[in-house]
C-alpha cells in the first residue's frame, strides 16, 4: 500500500469547490477500520456544510463547523474493502467487503483512495450487492434510523409493530425519506402516507397498498394534499397520524405535517429543517449522534443504535428485505465530485444518489 493518496478537499464558501490534493494514508484508531474505497457516495450536506461553515462564527477547532470552515474532505459514504483494522476491532478483517458511515468532519473522509470509519458504523456487504448500491446506504439510512427509532419512538425491524401505526413522510423520494419508508415497512409500521413529486413512481414501488400505504403529489398544493390525506385516513378507518417526518425538505412540508399530525403526536425534522410545529412534540435529527459528534452537541450519544442498525443492515440486505437507493455513477471519479455537488445544490437530481468510482479518477 502506498503511503500517500489522492483525496478531495471541499472548500468553504458560497460557491461549490472541490480540490484534488495528495496526503498521507490515515491510520486507524483502536476501534476504526481503514477502507480502500471502491465507491464513494455523496449527500446534500457535502455542499451545504461548506456553505454554512463559511459564515459560521465558531472558532473552536474541535467542532465540525470550524473544521469545515478550514476546508476538509466532506465525503461520508464509503463502500470498499478493508485494508487494515485497529487493535480492538473484532468483526472485520483485511479483504472484507464493507460499507460504512464516516464520522462527519473527522479525518479520513470518503472522497479519497482510503477512508476511515468506526467499527460500529461499518457493516458487511454481501457479494451479491454492488459497491455502487452499498455506497448509497450509510449516512441516509442511519439518519432515517435515528429519526424513526430514537426521535419518533417507532417500532424497529427487530421488534416490529403489532397494531396499525399511521406514519406521514413528506419528501419521500429523497434518500432519507425513502429509507424511512423501507425501515418502516420492515418494522410493520403502516399505513405509510408518503408525499413526493417527480419521484412518485419510485416511492410507490416501496409501498404496500394492501396495508393502506399511499403516495400523494405535493405539486397539487398543500391544501389538496391535506384534503387527500384526511380522506384516505377516513376511508380506511386508520385513525389519526401521530408520527410525521420531514427528512430535510424544510418549510414546504410545514403545513401538511402540522395540519395532519395529531396535537398529541410528534414531528421529527432532519437538520437543517427547523421550523415551528405548534403544540406537537418536535424533535431534530442529526445523524452525527451515532458518533456522539462534538461531544453530544447534536443530541445524546446514539452509538448503540448505530451499531445495532448496521448489524441489521447486513442481515436484511442478505435476506433481500432491504436495499440501497437508485444511483447515478458520475464520470471521472474524484474529478467528478465538484460538478456533482453543484448539481445537488441546483436540485437536478430526483430519487437518485450520485456515486463515484474512485478507480475512474484520471491520473490514479
Coordinates of C-alpha atoms in Angstrom, one line a residue:
X1 CA 0.0 0.0 0.0
X2 CA 1.3 3.4 -0.9
X3 CA 1.9 5.8 2.0
X4 CA 0.2 8.7 0.1
X5 CA -3.2 9.0 -1.6
X6 CA -5.4 11.4 -3.5
X7 CA -8.3 13.0 -1.8
X8 CA -10.8 15.8 -2.2
X9 CA -10.8 18.9 0.0
X10 CA -14.2 20.7 0.0
X11 CA -13.5 24.4 0.3
X12 CA -15.8 26.5 2.4
X13 CA -17.7 29.3 0.7
X14 CA -20.9 30.2 -1.2
X15 CA -19.5 28.5 -4.4
X16 CA -19.1 24.7 -4.5
X17 CA -15.4 24.0 -4.8
X18 CA -13.6 20.6 -4.6
X19 CA -9.9 20.5 -4.8
X20 CA -7.9 17.3 -5.5
X21 CA -4.9 17.0 -3.2
X22 CA -2.4 14.5 -2.0
X23 CA -2.0 13.4 1.6
X24 CA -0.9 10.6 3.8
X25 CA -3.0 7.4 4.1
X26 CA -4.7 7.7 7.5
X27 CA -4.0 5.2 10.3
X28 CA -6.9 3.5 12.1
X29 CA -7.6 4.2 15.7
X30 CA -8.2 1.2 18.0
X31 CA -11.9 0.9 17.1
X32 CA -11.6 2.1 13.5
X33 CA -11.5 0.4 10.1
X34 CA -9.3 1.6 7.2
X35 CA -11.1 1.0 4.0
X36 CA -9.8 1.0 0.4
X37 CA -12.6 3.0 -1.2
X38 CA -14.1 1.5 -4.3
X39 CA -17.1 3.7 -4.5
X40 CA -17.9 6.9 -2.5
X41 CA -21.4 8.2 -2.2
X42 CA -22.5 11.9 -1.9
X43 CA -25.0 13.7 0.2
X44 CA -26.6 17.2 0.1
X45 CA -24.7 18.1 3.3
X46 CA -21.4 17.8 1.3
X47 CA -22.2 21.2 -0.3
X48 CA -24.5 22.6 2.5
X49 CA -21.9 22.3 5.3
X50 CA -19.1 24.2 3.5
X51 CA -21.6 26.9 2.6
X52 CA -22.9 27.3 6.1
X53 CA -19.4 27.0 7.6
X54 CA -18.0 29.9 5.6
X55 CA -20.0 32.4 7.7
X56 CA -20.1 30.4 11.0
X57 CA -18.7 32.3 14.0
X58 CA -17.3 29.2 15.7
X59 CA -13.6 29.4 16.3
X60 CA -13.3 26.2 18.3
X61 CA -11.1 24.0 16.1
X62 CA -12.5 20.8 17.6
X63 CA -16.0 21.3 16.2
X64 CA -17.5 20.1 12.9
X65 CA -18.3 23.6 11.6
X66 CA -14.9 25.1 12.4
X67 CA -13.1 22.2 10.7
X68 CA -15.4 22.6 7.7
X69 CA -14.6 26.3 7.6
X70 CA -10.9 25.4 7.2
X71 CA -11.7 23.0 4.3
X72 CA -12.0 19.2 4.8
X73 CA -12.9 16.1 2.9
X74 CA -16.7 16.1 3.3
X75 CA -17.3 12.5 1.9
X76 CA -19.1 10.2 4.4
X77 CA -20.5 7.3 2.4
X78 CA -17.9 4.5 2.0
X79 CA -18.0 1.2 0.1
X80 CA -14.9 -0.9 -0.5
X81 CA -12.6 -3.5 1.1
X82 CA -11.0 -3.5 4.5
X83 CA -7.3 -2.6 4.3
X84 CA -6.5 -2.6 8.0
X85 CA -8.2 -2.5 11.4
X86 CA -7.4 -1.1 14.8
X87 CA -6.3 -3.3 17.6
X88 CA -9.7 -3.6 19.3
X89 CA -11.7 -4.4 16.1
X90 CA -13.0 -7.9 16.2
X91 CA -15.7 -8.1 13.5
X92 CA -13.8 -7.1 10.4
X93 CA -10.5 -8.2 8.7
X94 CA -8.5 -7.3 5.7
X95 CA -10.2 -8.0 2.4
X96 CA -13.8 -7.9 3.8
X97 CA -16.4 -6.2 1.6
X98 CA -17.9 -3.4 3.6
X99 CA -19.8 -0.2 3.6
X100 CA -19.5 2.4 6.4
X101 CA -20.6 5.8 7.6
X102 CA -17.5 8.0 8.2
X103 CA -17.7 10.4 11.1
X104 CA -18.7 13.8 9.6
X105 CA -15.9 16.3 9.7
X106 CA -13.3 13.9 11.0
X107 CA -10.1 12.9 9.1
X108 CA -10.4 10.1 6.6
X109 CA -13.4 11.1 4.5
X110 CA -14.7 9.0 1.6
X111 CA -13.7 11.3 -1.2
X112 CA -10.3 9.6 -1.3
X113 CA -8.5 6.4 -2.1
X114 CA -8.6 5.3 1.6
X115 CA -11.1 6.3 4.2
X116 CA -11.7 5.7 8.0
X117 CA -14.8 4.6 9.8
X118 CA -15.6 3.5 13.3
X119 CA -16.4 -0.2 13.5
X120 CA -19.9 0.3 14.9
X121 CA -21.0 2.2 11.8
X122 CA -19.4 -0.3 9.4
X123 CA -21.3 -3.3 8.0
X124 CA -20.5 -6.2 5.8
X125 CA -21.7 -6.1 2.2
X126 CA -22.9 -9.4 0.7
X127 CA -21.2 -10.5 -2.6
X128 CA -24.5 -10.0 -4.5
X129 CA -24.6 -6.3 -3.6
X130 CA -22.6 -3.9 -5.7
X131 CA -20.4 -1.3 -4.1
X132 CA -22.3 1.3 -6.0
X133 CA -25.6 0.3 -4.3
X134 CA -23.8 -0.1 -0.9
X135 CA -22.4 3.4 -1.1
X136 CA -25.9 4.9 -1.1
X137 CA -26.8 3.4 2.2
X138 CA -24.8 4.6 5.3
X139 CA -25.5 8.2 6.1
X140 CA -29.0 8.5 4.7
X141 CA -30.2 5.1 6.1
X142 CA -28.7 5.8 9.6
X143 CA -30.3 9.3 9.5
X144 CA -33.7 7.6 8.9
X145 CA -33.0 5.1 11.7
X146 CA -32.2 7.9 14.2
X147 CA -35.3 9.8 13.2
X148 CA -37.7 6.9 13.4
X149 CA -36.4 4.7 16.2
X150 CA -35.0 7.2 18.6
X151 CA -36.7 10.5 18.0
X152 CA -40.2 9.3 16.9
X153 CA -40.1 6.2 19.0
X154 CA -41.4 4.0 16.3
X155 CA -41.1 0.2 16.3
X156 CA -37.9 -1.3 15.0
X157 CA -37.4 -4.2 12.5
X158 CA -36.1 -6.3 15.3
X159 CA -39.3 -5.6 17.4
X160 CA -42.0 -4.8 14.8
X161 CA -45.3 -3.1 15.4
X162 CA -48.4 -5.2 16.1
X163 CA -51.0 -2.6 15.7
X164 CA -51.7 0.0 12.9
X165 CA -49.4 3.0 13.2
X166 CA -50.1 5.7 10.6
X167 CA -46.9 7.4 9.6
X168 CA -46.5 10.6 7.4
X169 CA -43.4 11.2 5.3
X170 CA -43.1 14.5 3.4
X171 CA -40.2 14.3 0.9
X172 CA -40.5 10.5 0.4
X173 CA -38.4 10.3 -2.7
X174 CA -35.3 11.8 -1.0
X175 CA -32.8 9.2 0.2
X176 CA -33.6 9.8 3.9
X177 CA -37.3 9.7 3.1
X178 CA -37.1 6.5 1.1
X179 CA -35.0 4.8 3.7
X180 CA -37.6 5.9 6.3
X181 CA -40.2 4.0 4.3
X182 CA -38.0 0.9 3.9
X183 CA -37.3 0.9 7.6
X184 CA -41.0 1.5 8.5
X185 CA -42.1 -1.4 6.3
X186 CA -39.6 -3.7 7.9
X187 CA -40.9 -2.6 11.2
X188 CA -44.5 -3.3 10.2
X189 CA -45.4 0.4 10.5
X190 CA -48.5 1.1 8.4
X191 CA -50.2 2.9 6.8
X192 CA -47.4 4.9 5.3
X193 CA -48.6 8.2 3.9
X194 CA -45.9 9.4 1.5
X195 CA -45.7 12.8 -0.1
X196 CA -43.4 13.2 -3.1
X197 CA -43.1 14.8 -6.5
X198 CA -41.1 13.7 -9.5
X199 CA -40.0 10.6 -7.7
X200 CA -43.6 9.3 -7.0
X201 CA -43.2 6.2 -9.2
X202 CA -40.2 5.1 -7.2
X203 CA -41.9 5.8 -3.9
X204 CA -44.9 3.8 -5.0
X205 CA -42.7 0.8 -5.6
X206 CA -41.7 0.9 -1.9
X207 CA -45.2 0.9 -0.5
X208 CA -47.7 -1.9 0.5
X209 CA -51.1 -0.8 -0.8
X210 CA -52.7 -3.8 0.9
X211 CA -51.8 -2.2 4.3
X212 CA -53.1 1.2 3.4
X213 CA -49.9 2.8 2.2
X214 CA -50.4 5.7 -0.3
X215 CA -48.3 8.3 -2.1
X216 CA -49.6 11.8 -2.8
X217 CA -48.2 14.5 -5.1
X218 CA -47.1 17.7 -3.3
X219 CA -47.3 19.6 -6.6
X220 CA -51.1 19.6 -6.2
X221 CA -50.7 22.1 -3.3
X222 CA -50.6 21.7 0.4
X223 CA -54.4 22.3 0.9
X224 CA -55.2 19.5 -1.6
X225 CA -52.6 17.1 0.0
X226 CA -54.1 17.7 3.4
X227 CA -57.6 17.0 2.0
X228 CA -56.4 13.8 0.3
X229 CA -54.7 12.6 3.5
X230 CA -57.8 13.1 5.6
X231 CA -60.0 11.4 3.0
X232 CA -57.6 8.4 2.9
X233 CA -57.5 8.1 6.7
X234 CA -61.3 8.3 6.9
X235 CA -62.0 5.8 4.1
X236 CA -59.7 3.2 5.6
X237 CA -60.6 3.9 9.3
X238 CA -56.9 4.2 10.0
X239 CA -57.3 6.7 12.9
X240 CA -55.1 9.7 13.5
X241 CA -51.5 10.3 12.4
X242 CA -49.2 10.7 15.5
X243 CA -45.9 10.4 13.7
X244 CA -44.6 12.7 11.0
X245 CA -41.2 13.2 9.3
X246 CA -39.6 16.0 7.3
X247 CA -36.3 14.4 6.0
X248 CA -34.7 17.8 5.4
X249 CA -37.2 19.4 3.0
X250 CA -37.8 22.5 5.1
X251 CA -40.8 24.9 5.1
X252 CA -42.7 23.4 2.1
X253 CA -43.5 20.4 4.5
X254 CA -44.8 22.6 7.4
X255 CA -48.5 22.9 6.5
X256 CA -49.1 19.3 5.7
X257 CA -47.2 18.0 8.7
X258 CA -48.7 20.4 11.2
X259 CA -52.3 20.0 9.9
X260 CA -52.2 16.2 9.8
X261 CA -50.2 15.1 12.8
X262 CA -52.3 15.0 15.9
X263 CA -51.7 17.5 18.7
X264 CA -50.5 14.7 21.0
X265 CA -48.3 13.4 18.3
X266 CA -44.7 14.1 17.2
X267 CA -42.9 15.5 14.2
X268 CA -39.3 14.9 13.5
X269 CA -37.3 17.4 11.4
X270 CA -34.0 16.3 9.9
X271 CA -31.5 19.2 10.1
X272 CA -31.2 21.7 8.5
X273 CA -35.0 21.7 8.6
X274 CA -36.0 23.6 11.8
X275 CA -39.4 25.3 11.9
X276 CA -42.3 25.8 14.3
X277 CA -44.7 22.8 14.6
X278 CA -47.1 24.4 17.1
X279 CA -48.2 22.2 20.0
X280 CA -46.9 19.0 18.5
X281 CA -43.8 17.5 20.1
X282 CA -40.9 18.4 17.9
X283 CA -37.5 16.6 17.7
X284 CA -34.5 17.4 15.5
X285 CA -32.2 14.8 13.9
X286 CA -28.6 15.0 13.1
X287 CA -27.0 11.6 12.2
X288 CA -23.8 12.7 13.9
X289 CA -25.3 11.4 17.2
X290 CA -24.3 7.9 16.1
X291 CA -20.7 9.1 16.6
X292 CA -21.5 11.3 19.6
X293 CA -20.3 14.2 17.4
X294 CA -18.8 17.2 19.1
X295 CA -19.4 15.6 22.5
X296 CA -23.1 15.5 22.3
X297 CA -23.7 18.9 20.7
X298 CA -26.3 17.4 18.4
X299 CA -28.1 15.2 20.9
X300 CA -27.4 12.3 23.3
X301 CA -25.0 9.6 22.1
X302 CA -26.7 7.1 19.8
X303 CA -23.7 4.9 19.0
X304 CA -25.6 1.8 20.3
X305 CA -28.4 2.5 17.8
X306 CA -25.8 2.9 15.1
X307 CA -24.2 -0.4 16.0
X308 CA -27.5 -2.4 16.1
X309 CA -28.8 -0.8 12.9
X310 CA -25.6 -1.5 10.9
X311 CA -25.7 -5.2 12.0
X312 CA -29.3 -5.4 10.9
X313 CA -28.3 -3.8 7.5
X314 CA -26.1 -6.8 6.7
X315 CA -28.7 -9.4 7.7
X316 CA -31.6 -7.6 5.9
X317 CA -29.6 -6.9 2.7
X318 CA -28.5 -10.6 2.5
X319 CA -32.1 -11.7 3.1
X320 CA -33.5 -9.4 0.4
X321 CA -35.5 -7.3 2.9
X322 CA -33.5 -4.1 2.5
X323 CA -31.8 -2.4 -0.5
X324 CA -30.0 0.7 -1.4
X325 CA -31.2 3.8 -3.2
X326 CA -31.2 4.3 -7.0
X327 CA -27.9 5.8 -8.0
X328 CA -26.1 7.5 -10.9
X329 CA -22.3 6.9 -11.3
X330 CA -20.8 10.3 -12.0
X331 CA -17.9 10.3 -14.5
X332 CA -14.2 10.8 -13.8
X333 CA -14.2 9.5 -10.2
X334 CA -12.9 12.1 -7.7
X335 CA -12.7 14.7 -10.5
X336 CA -16.5 14.4 -10.8
X337 CA -17.2 15.4 -7.2
X338 CA -17.4 19.2 -7.7
X339 CA -19.9 19.1 -10.6
X340 CA -22.0 16.5 -8.8
X341 CA -22.2 18.7 -5.7
X342 CA -23.2 21.7 -7.9
X343 CA -25.9 19.6 -9.4
X344 CA -27.1 18.6 -6.0
X345 CA -27.2 22.2 -4.9
X346 CA -29.1 23.1 -8.1
X347 CA -31.7 20.4 -7.4
X348 CA -31.0 18.5 -10.6
X349 CA -31.4 15.0 -9.0
X350 CA -34.6 13.3 -8.0
X351 CA -34.9 9.9 -6.4
X352 CA -31.2 9.2 -7.1
X353 CA -27.9 9.4 -5.3
X354 CA -24.6 10.4 -7.0
X355 CA -21.8 8.0 -6.5
X356 CA -18.1 8.0 -7.7
X357 CA -15.9 5.1 -8.6
X358 CA -12.5 6.0 -7.2
X359 CA -10.5 4.0 -9.8
X360 CA -12.0 6.1 -12.6
X361 CA -10.2 9.2 -11.4
X362 CA -7.8 10.3 -14.2
X363 CA -4.2 10.0 -13.1
X364 CA -4.6 7.5 -10.3

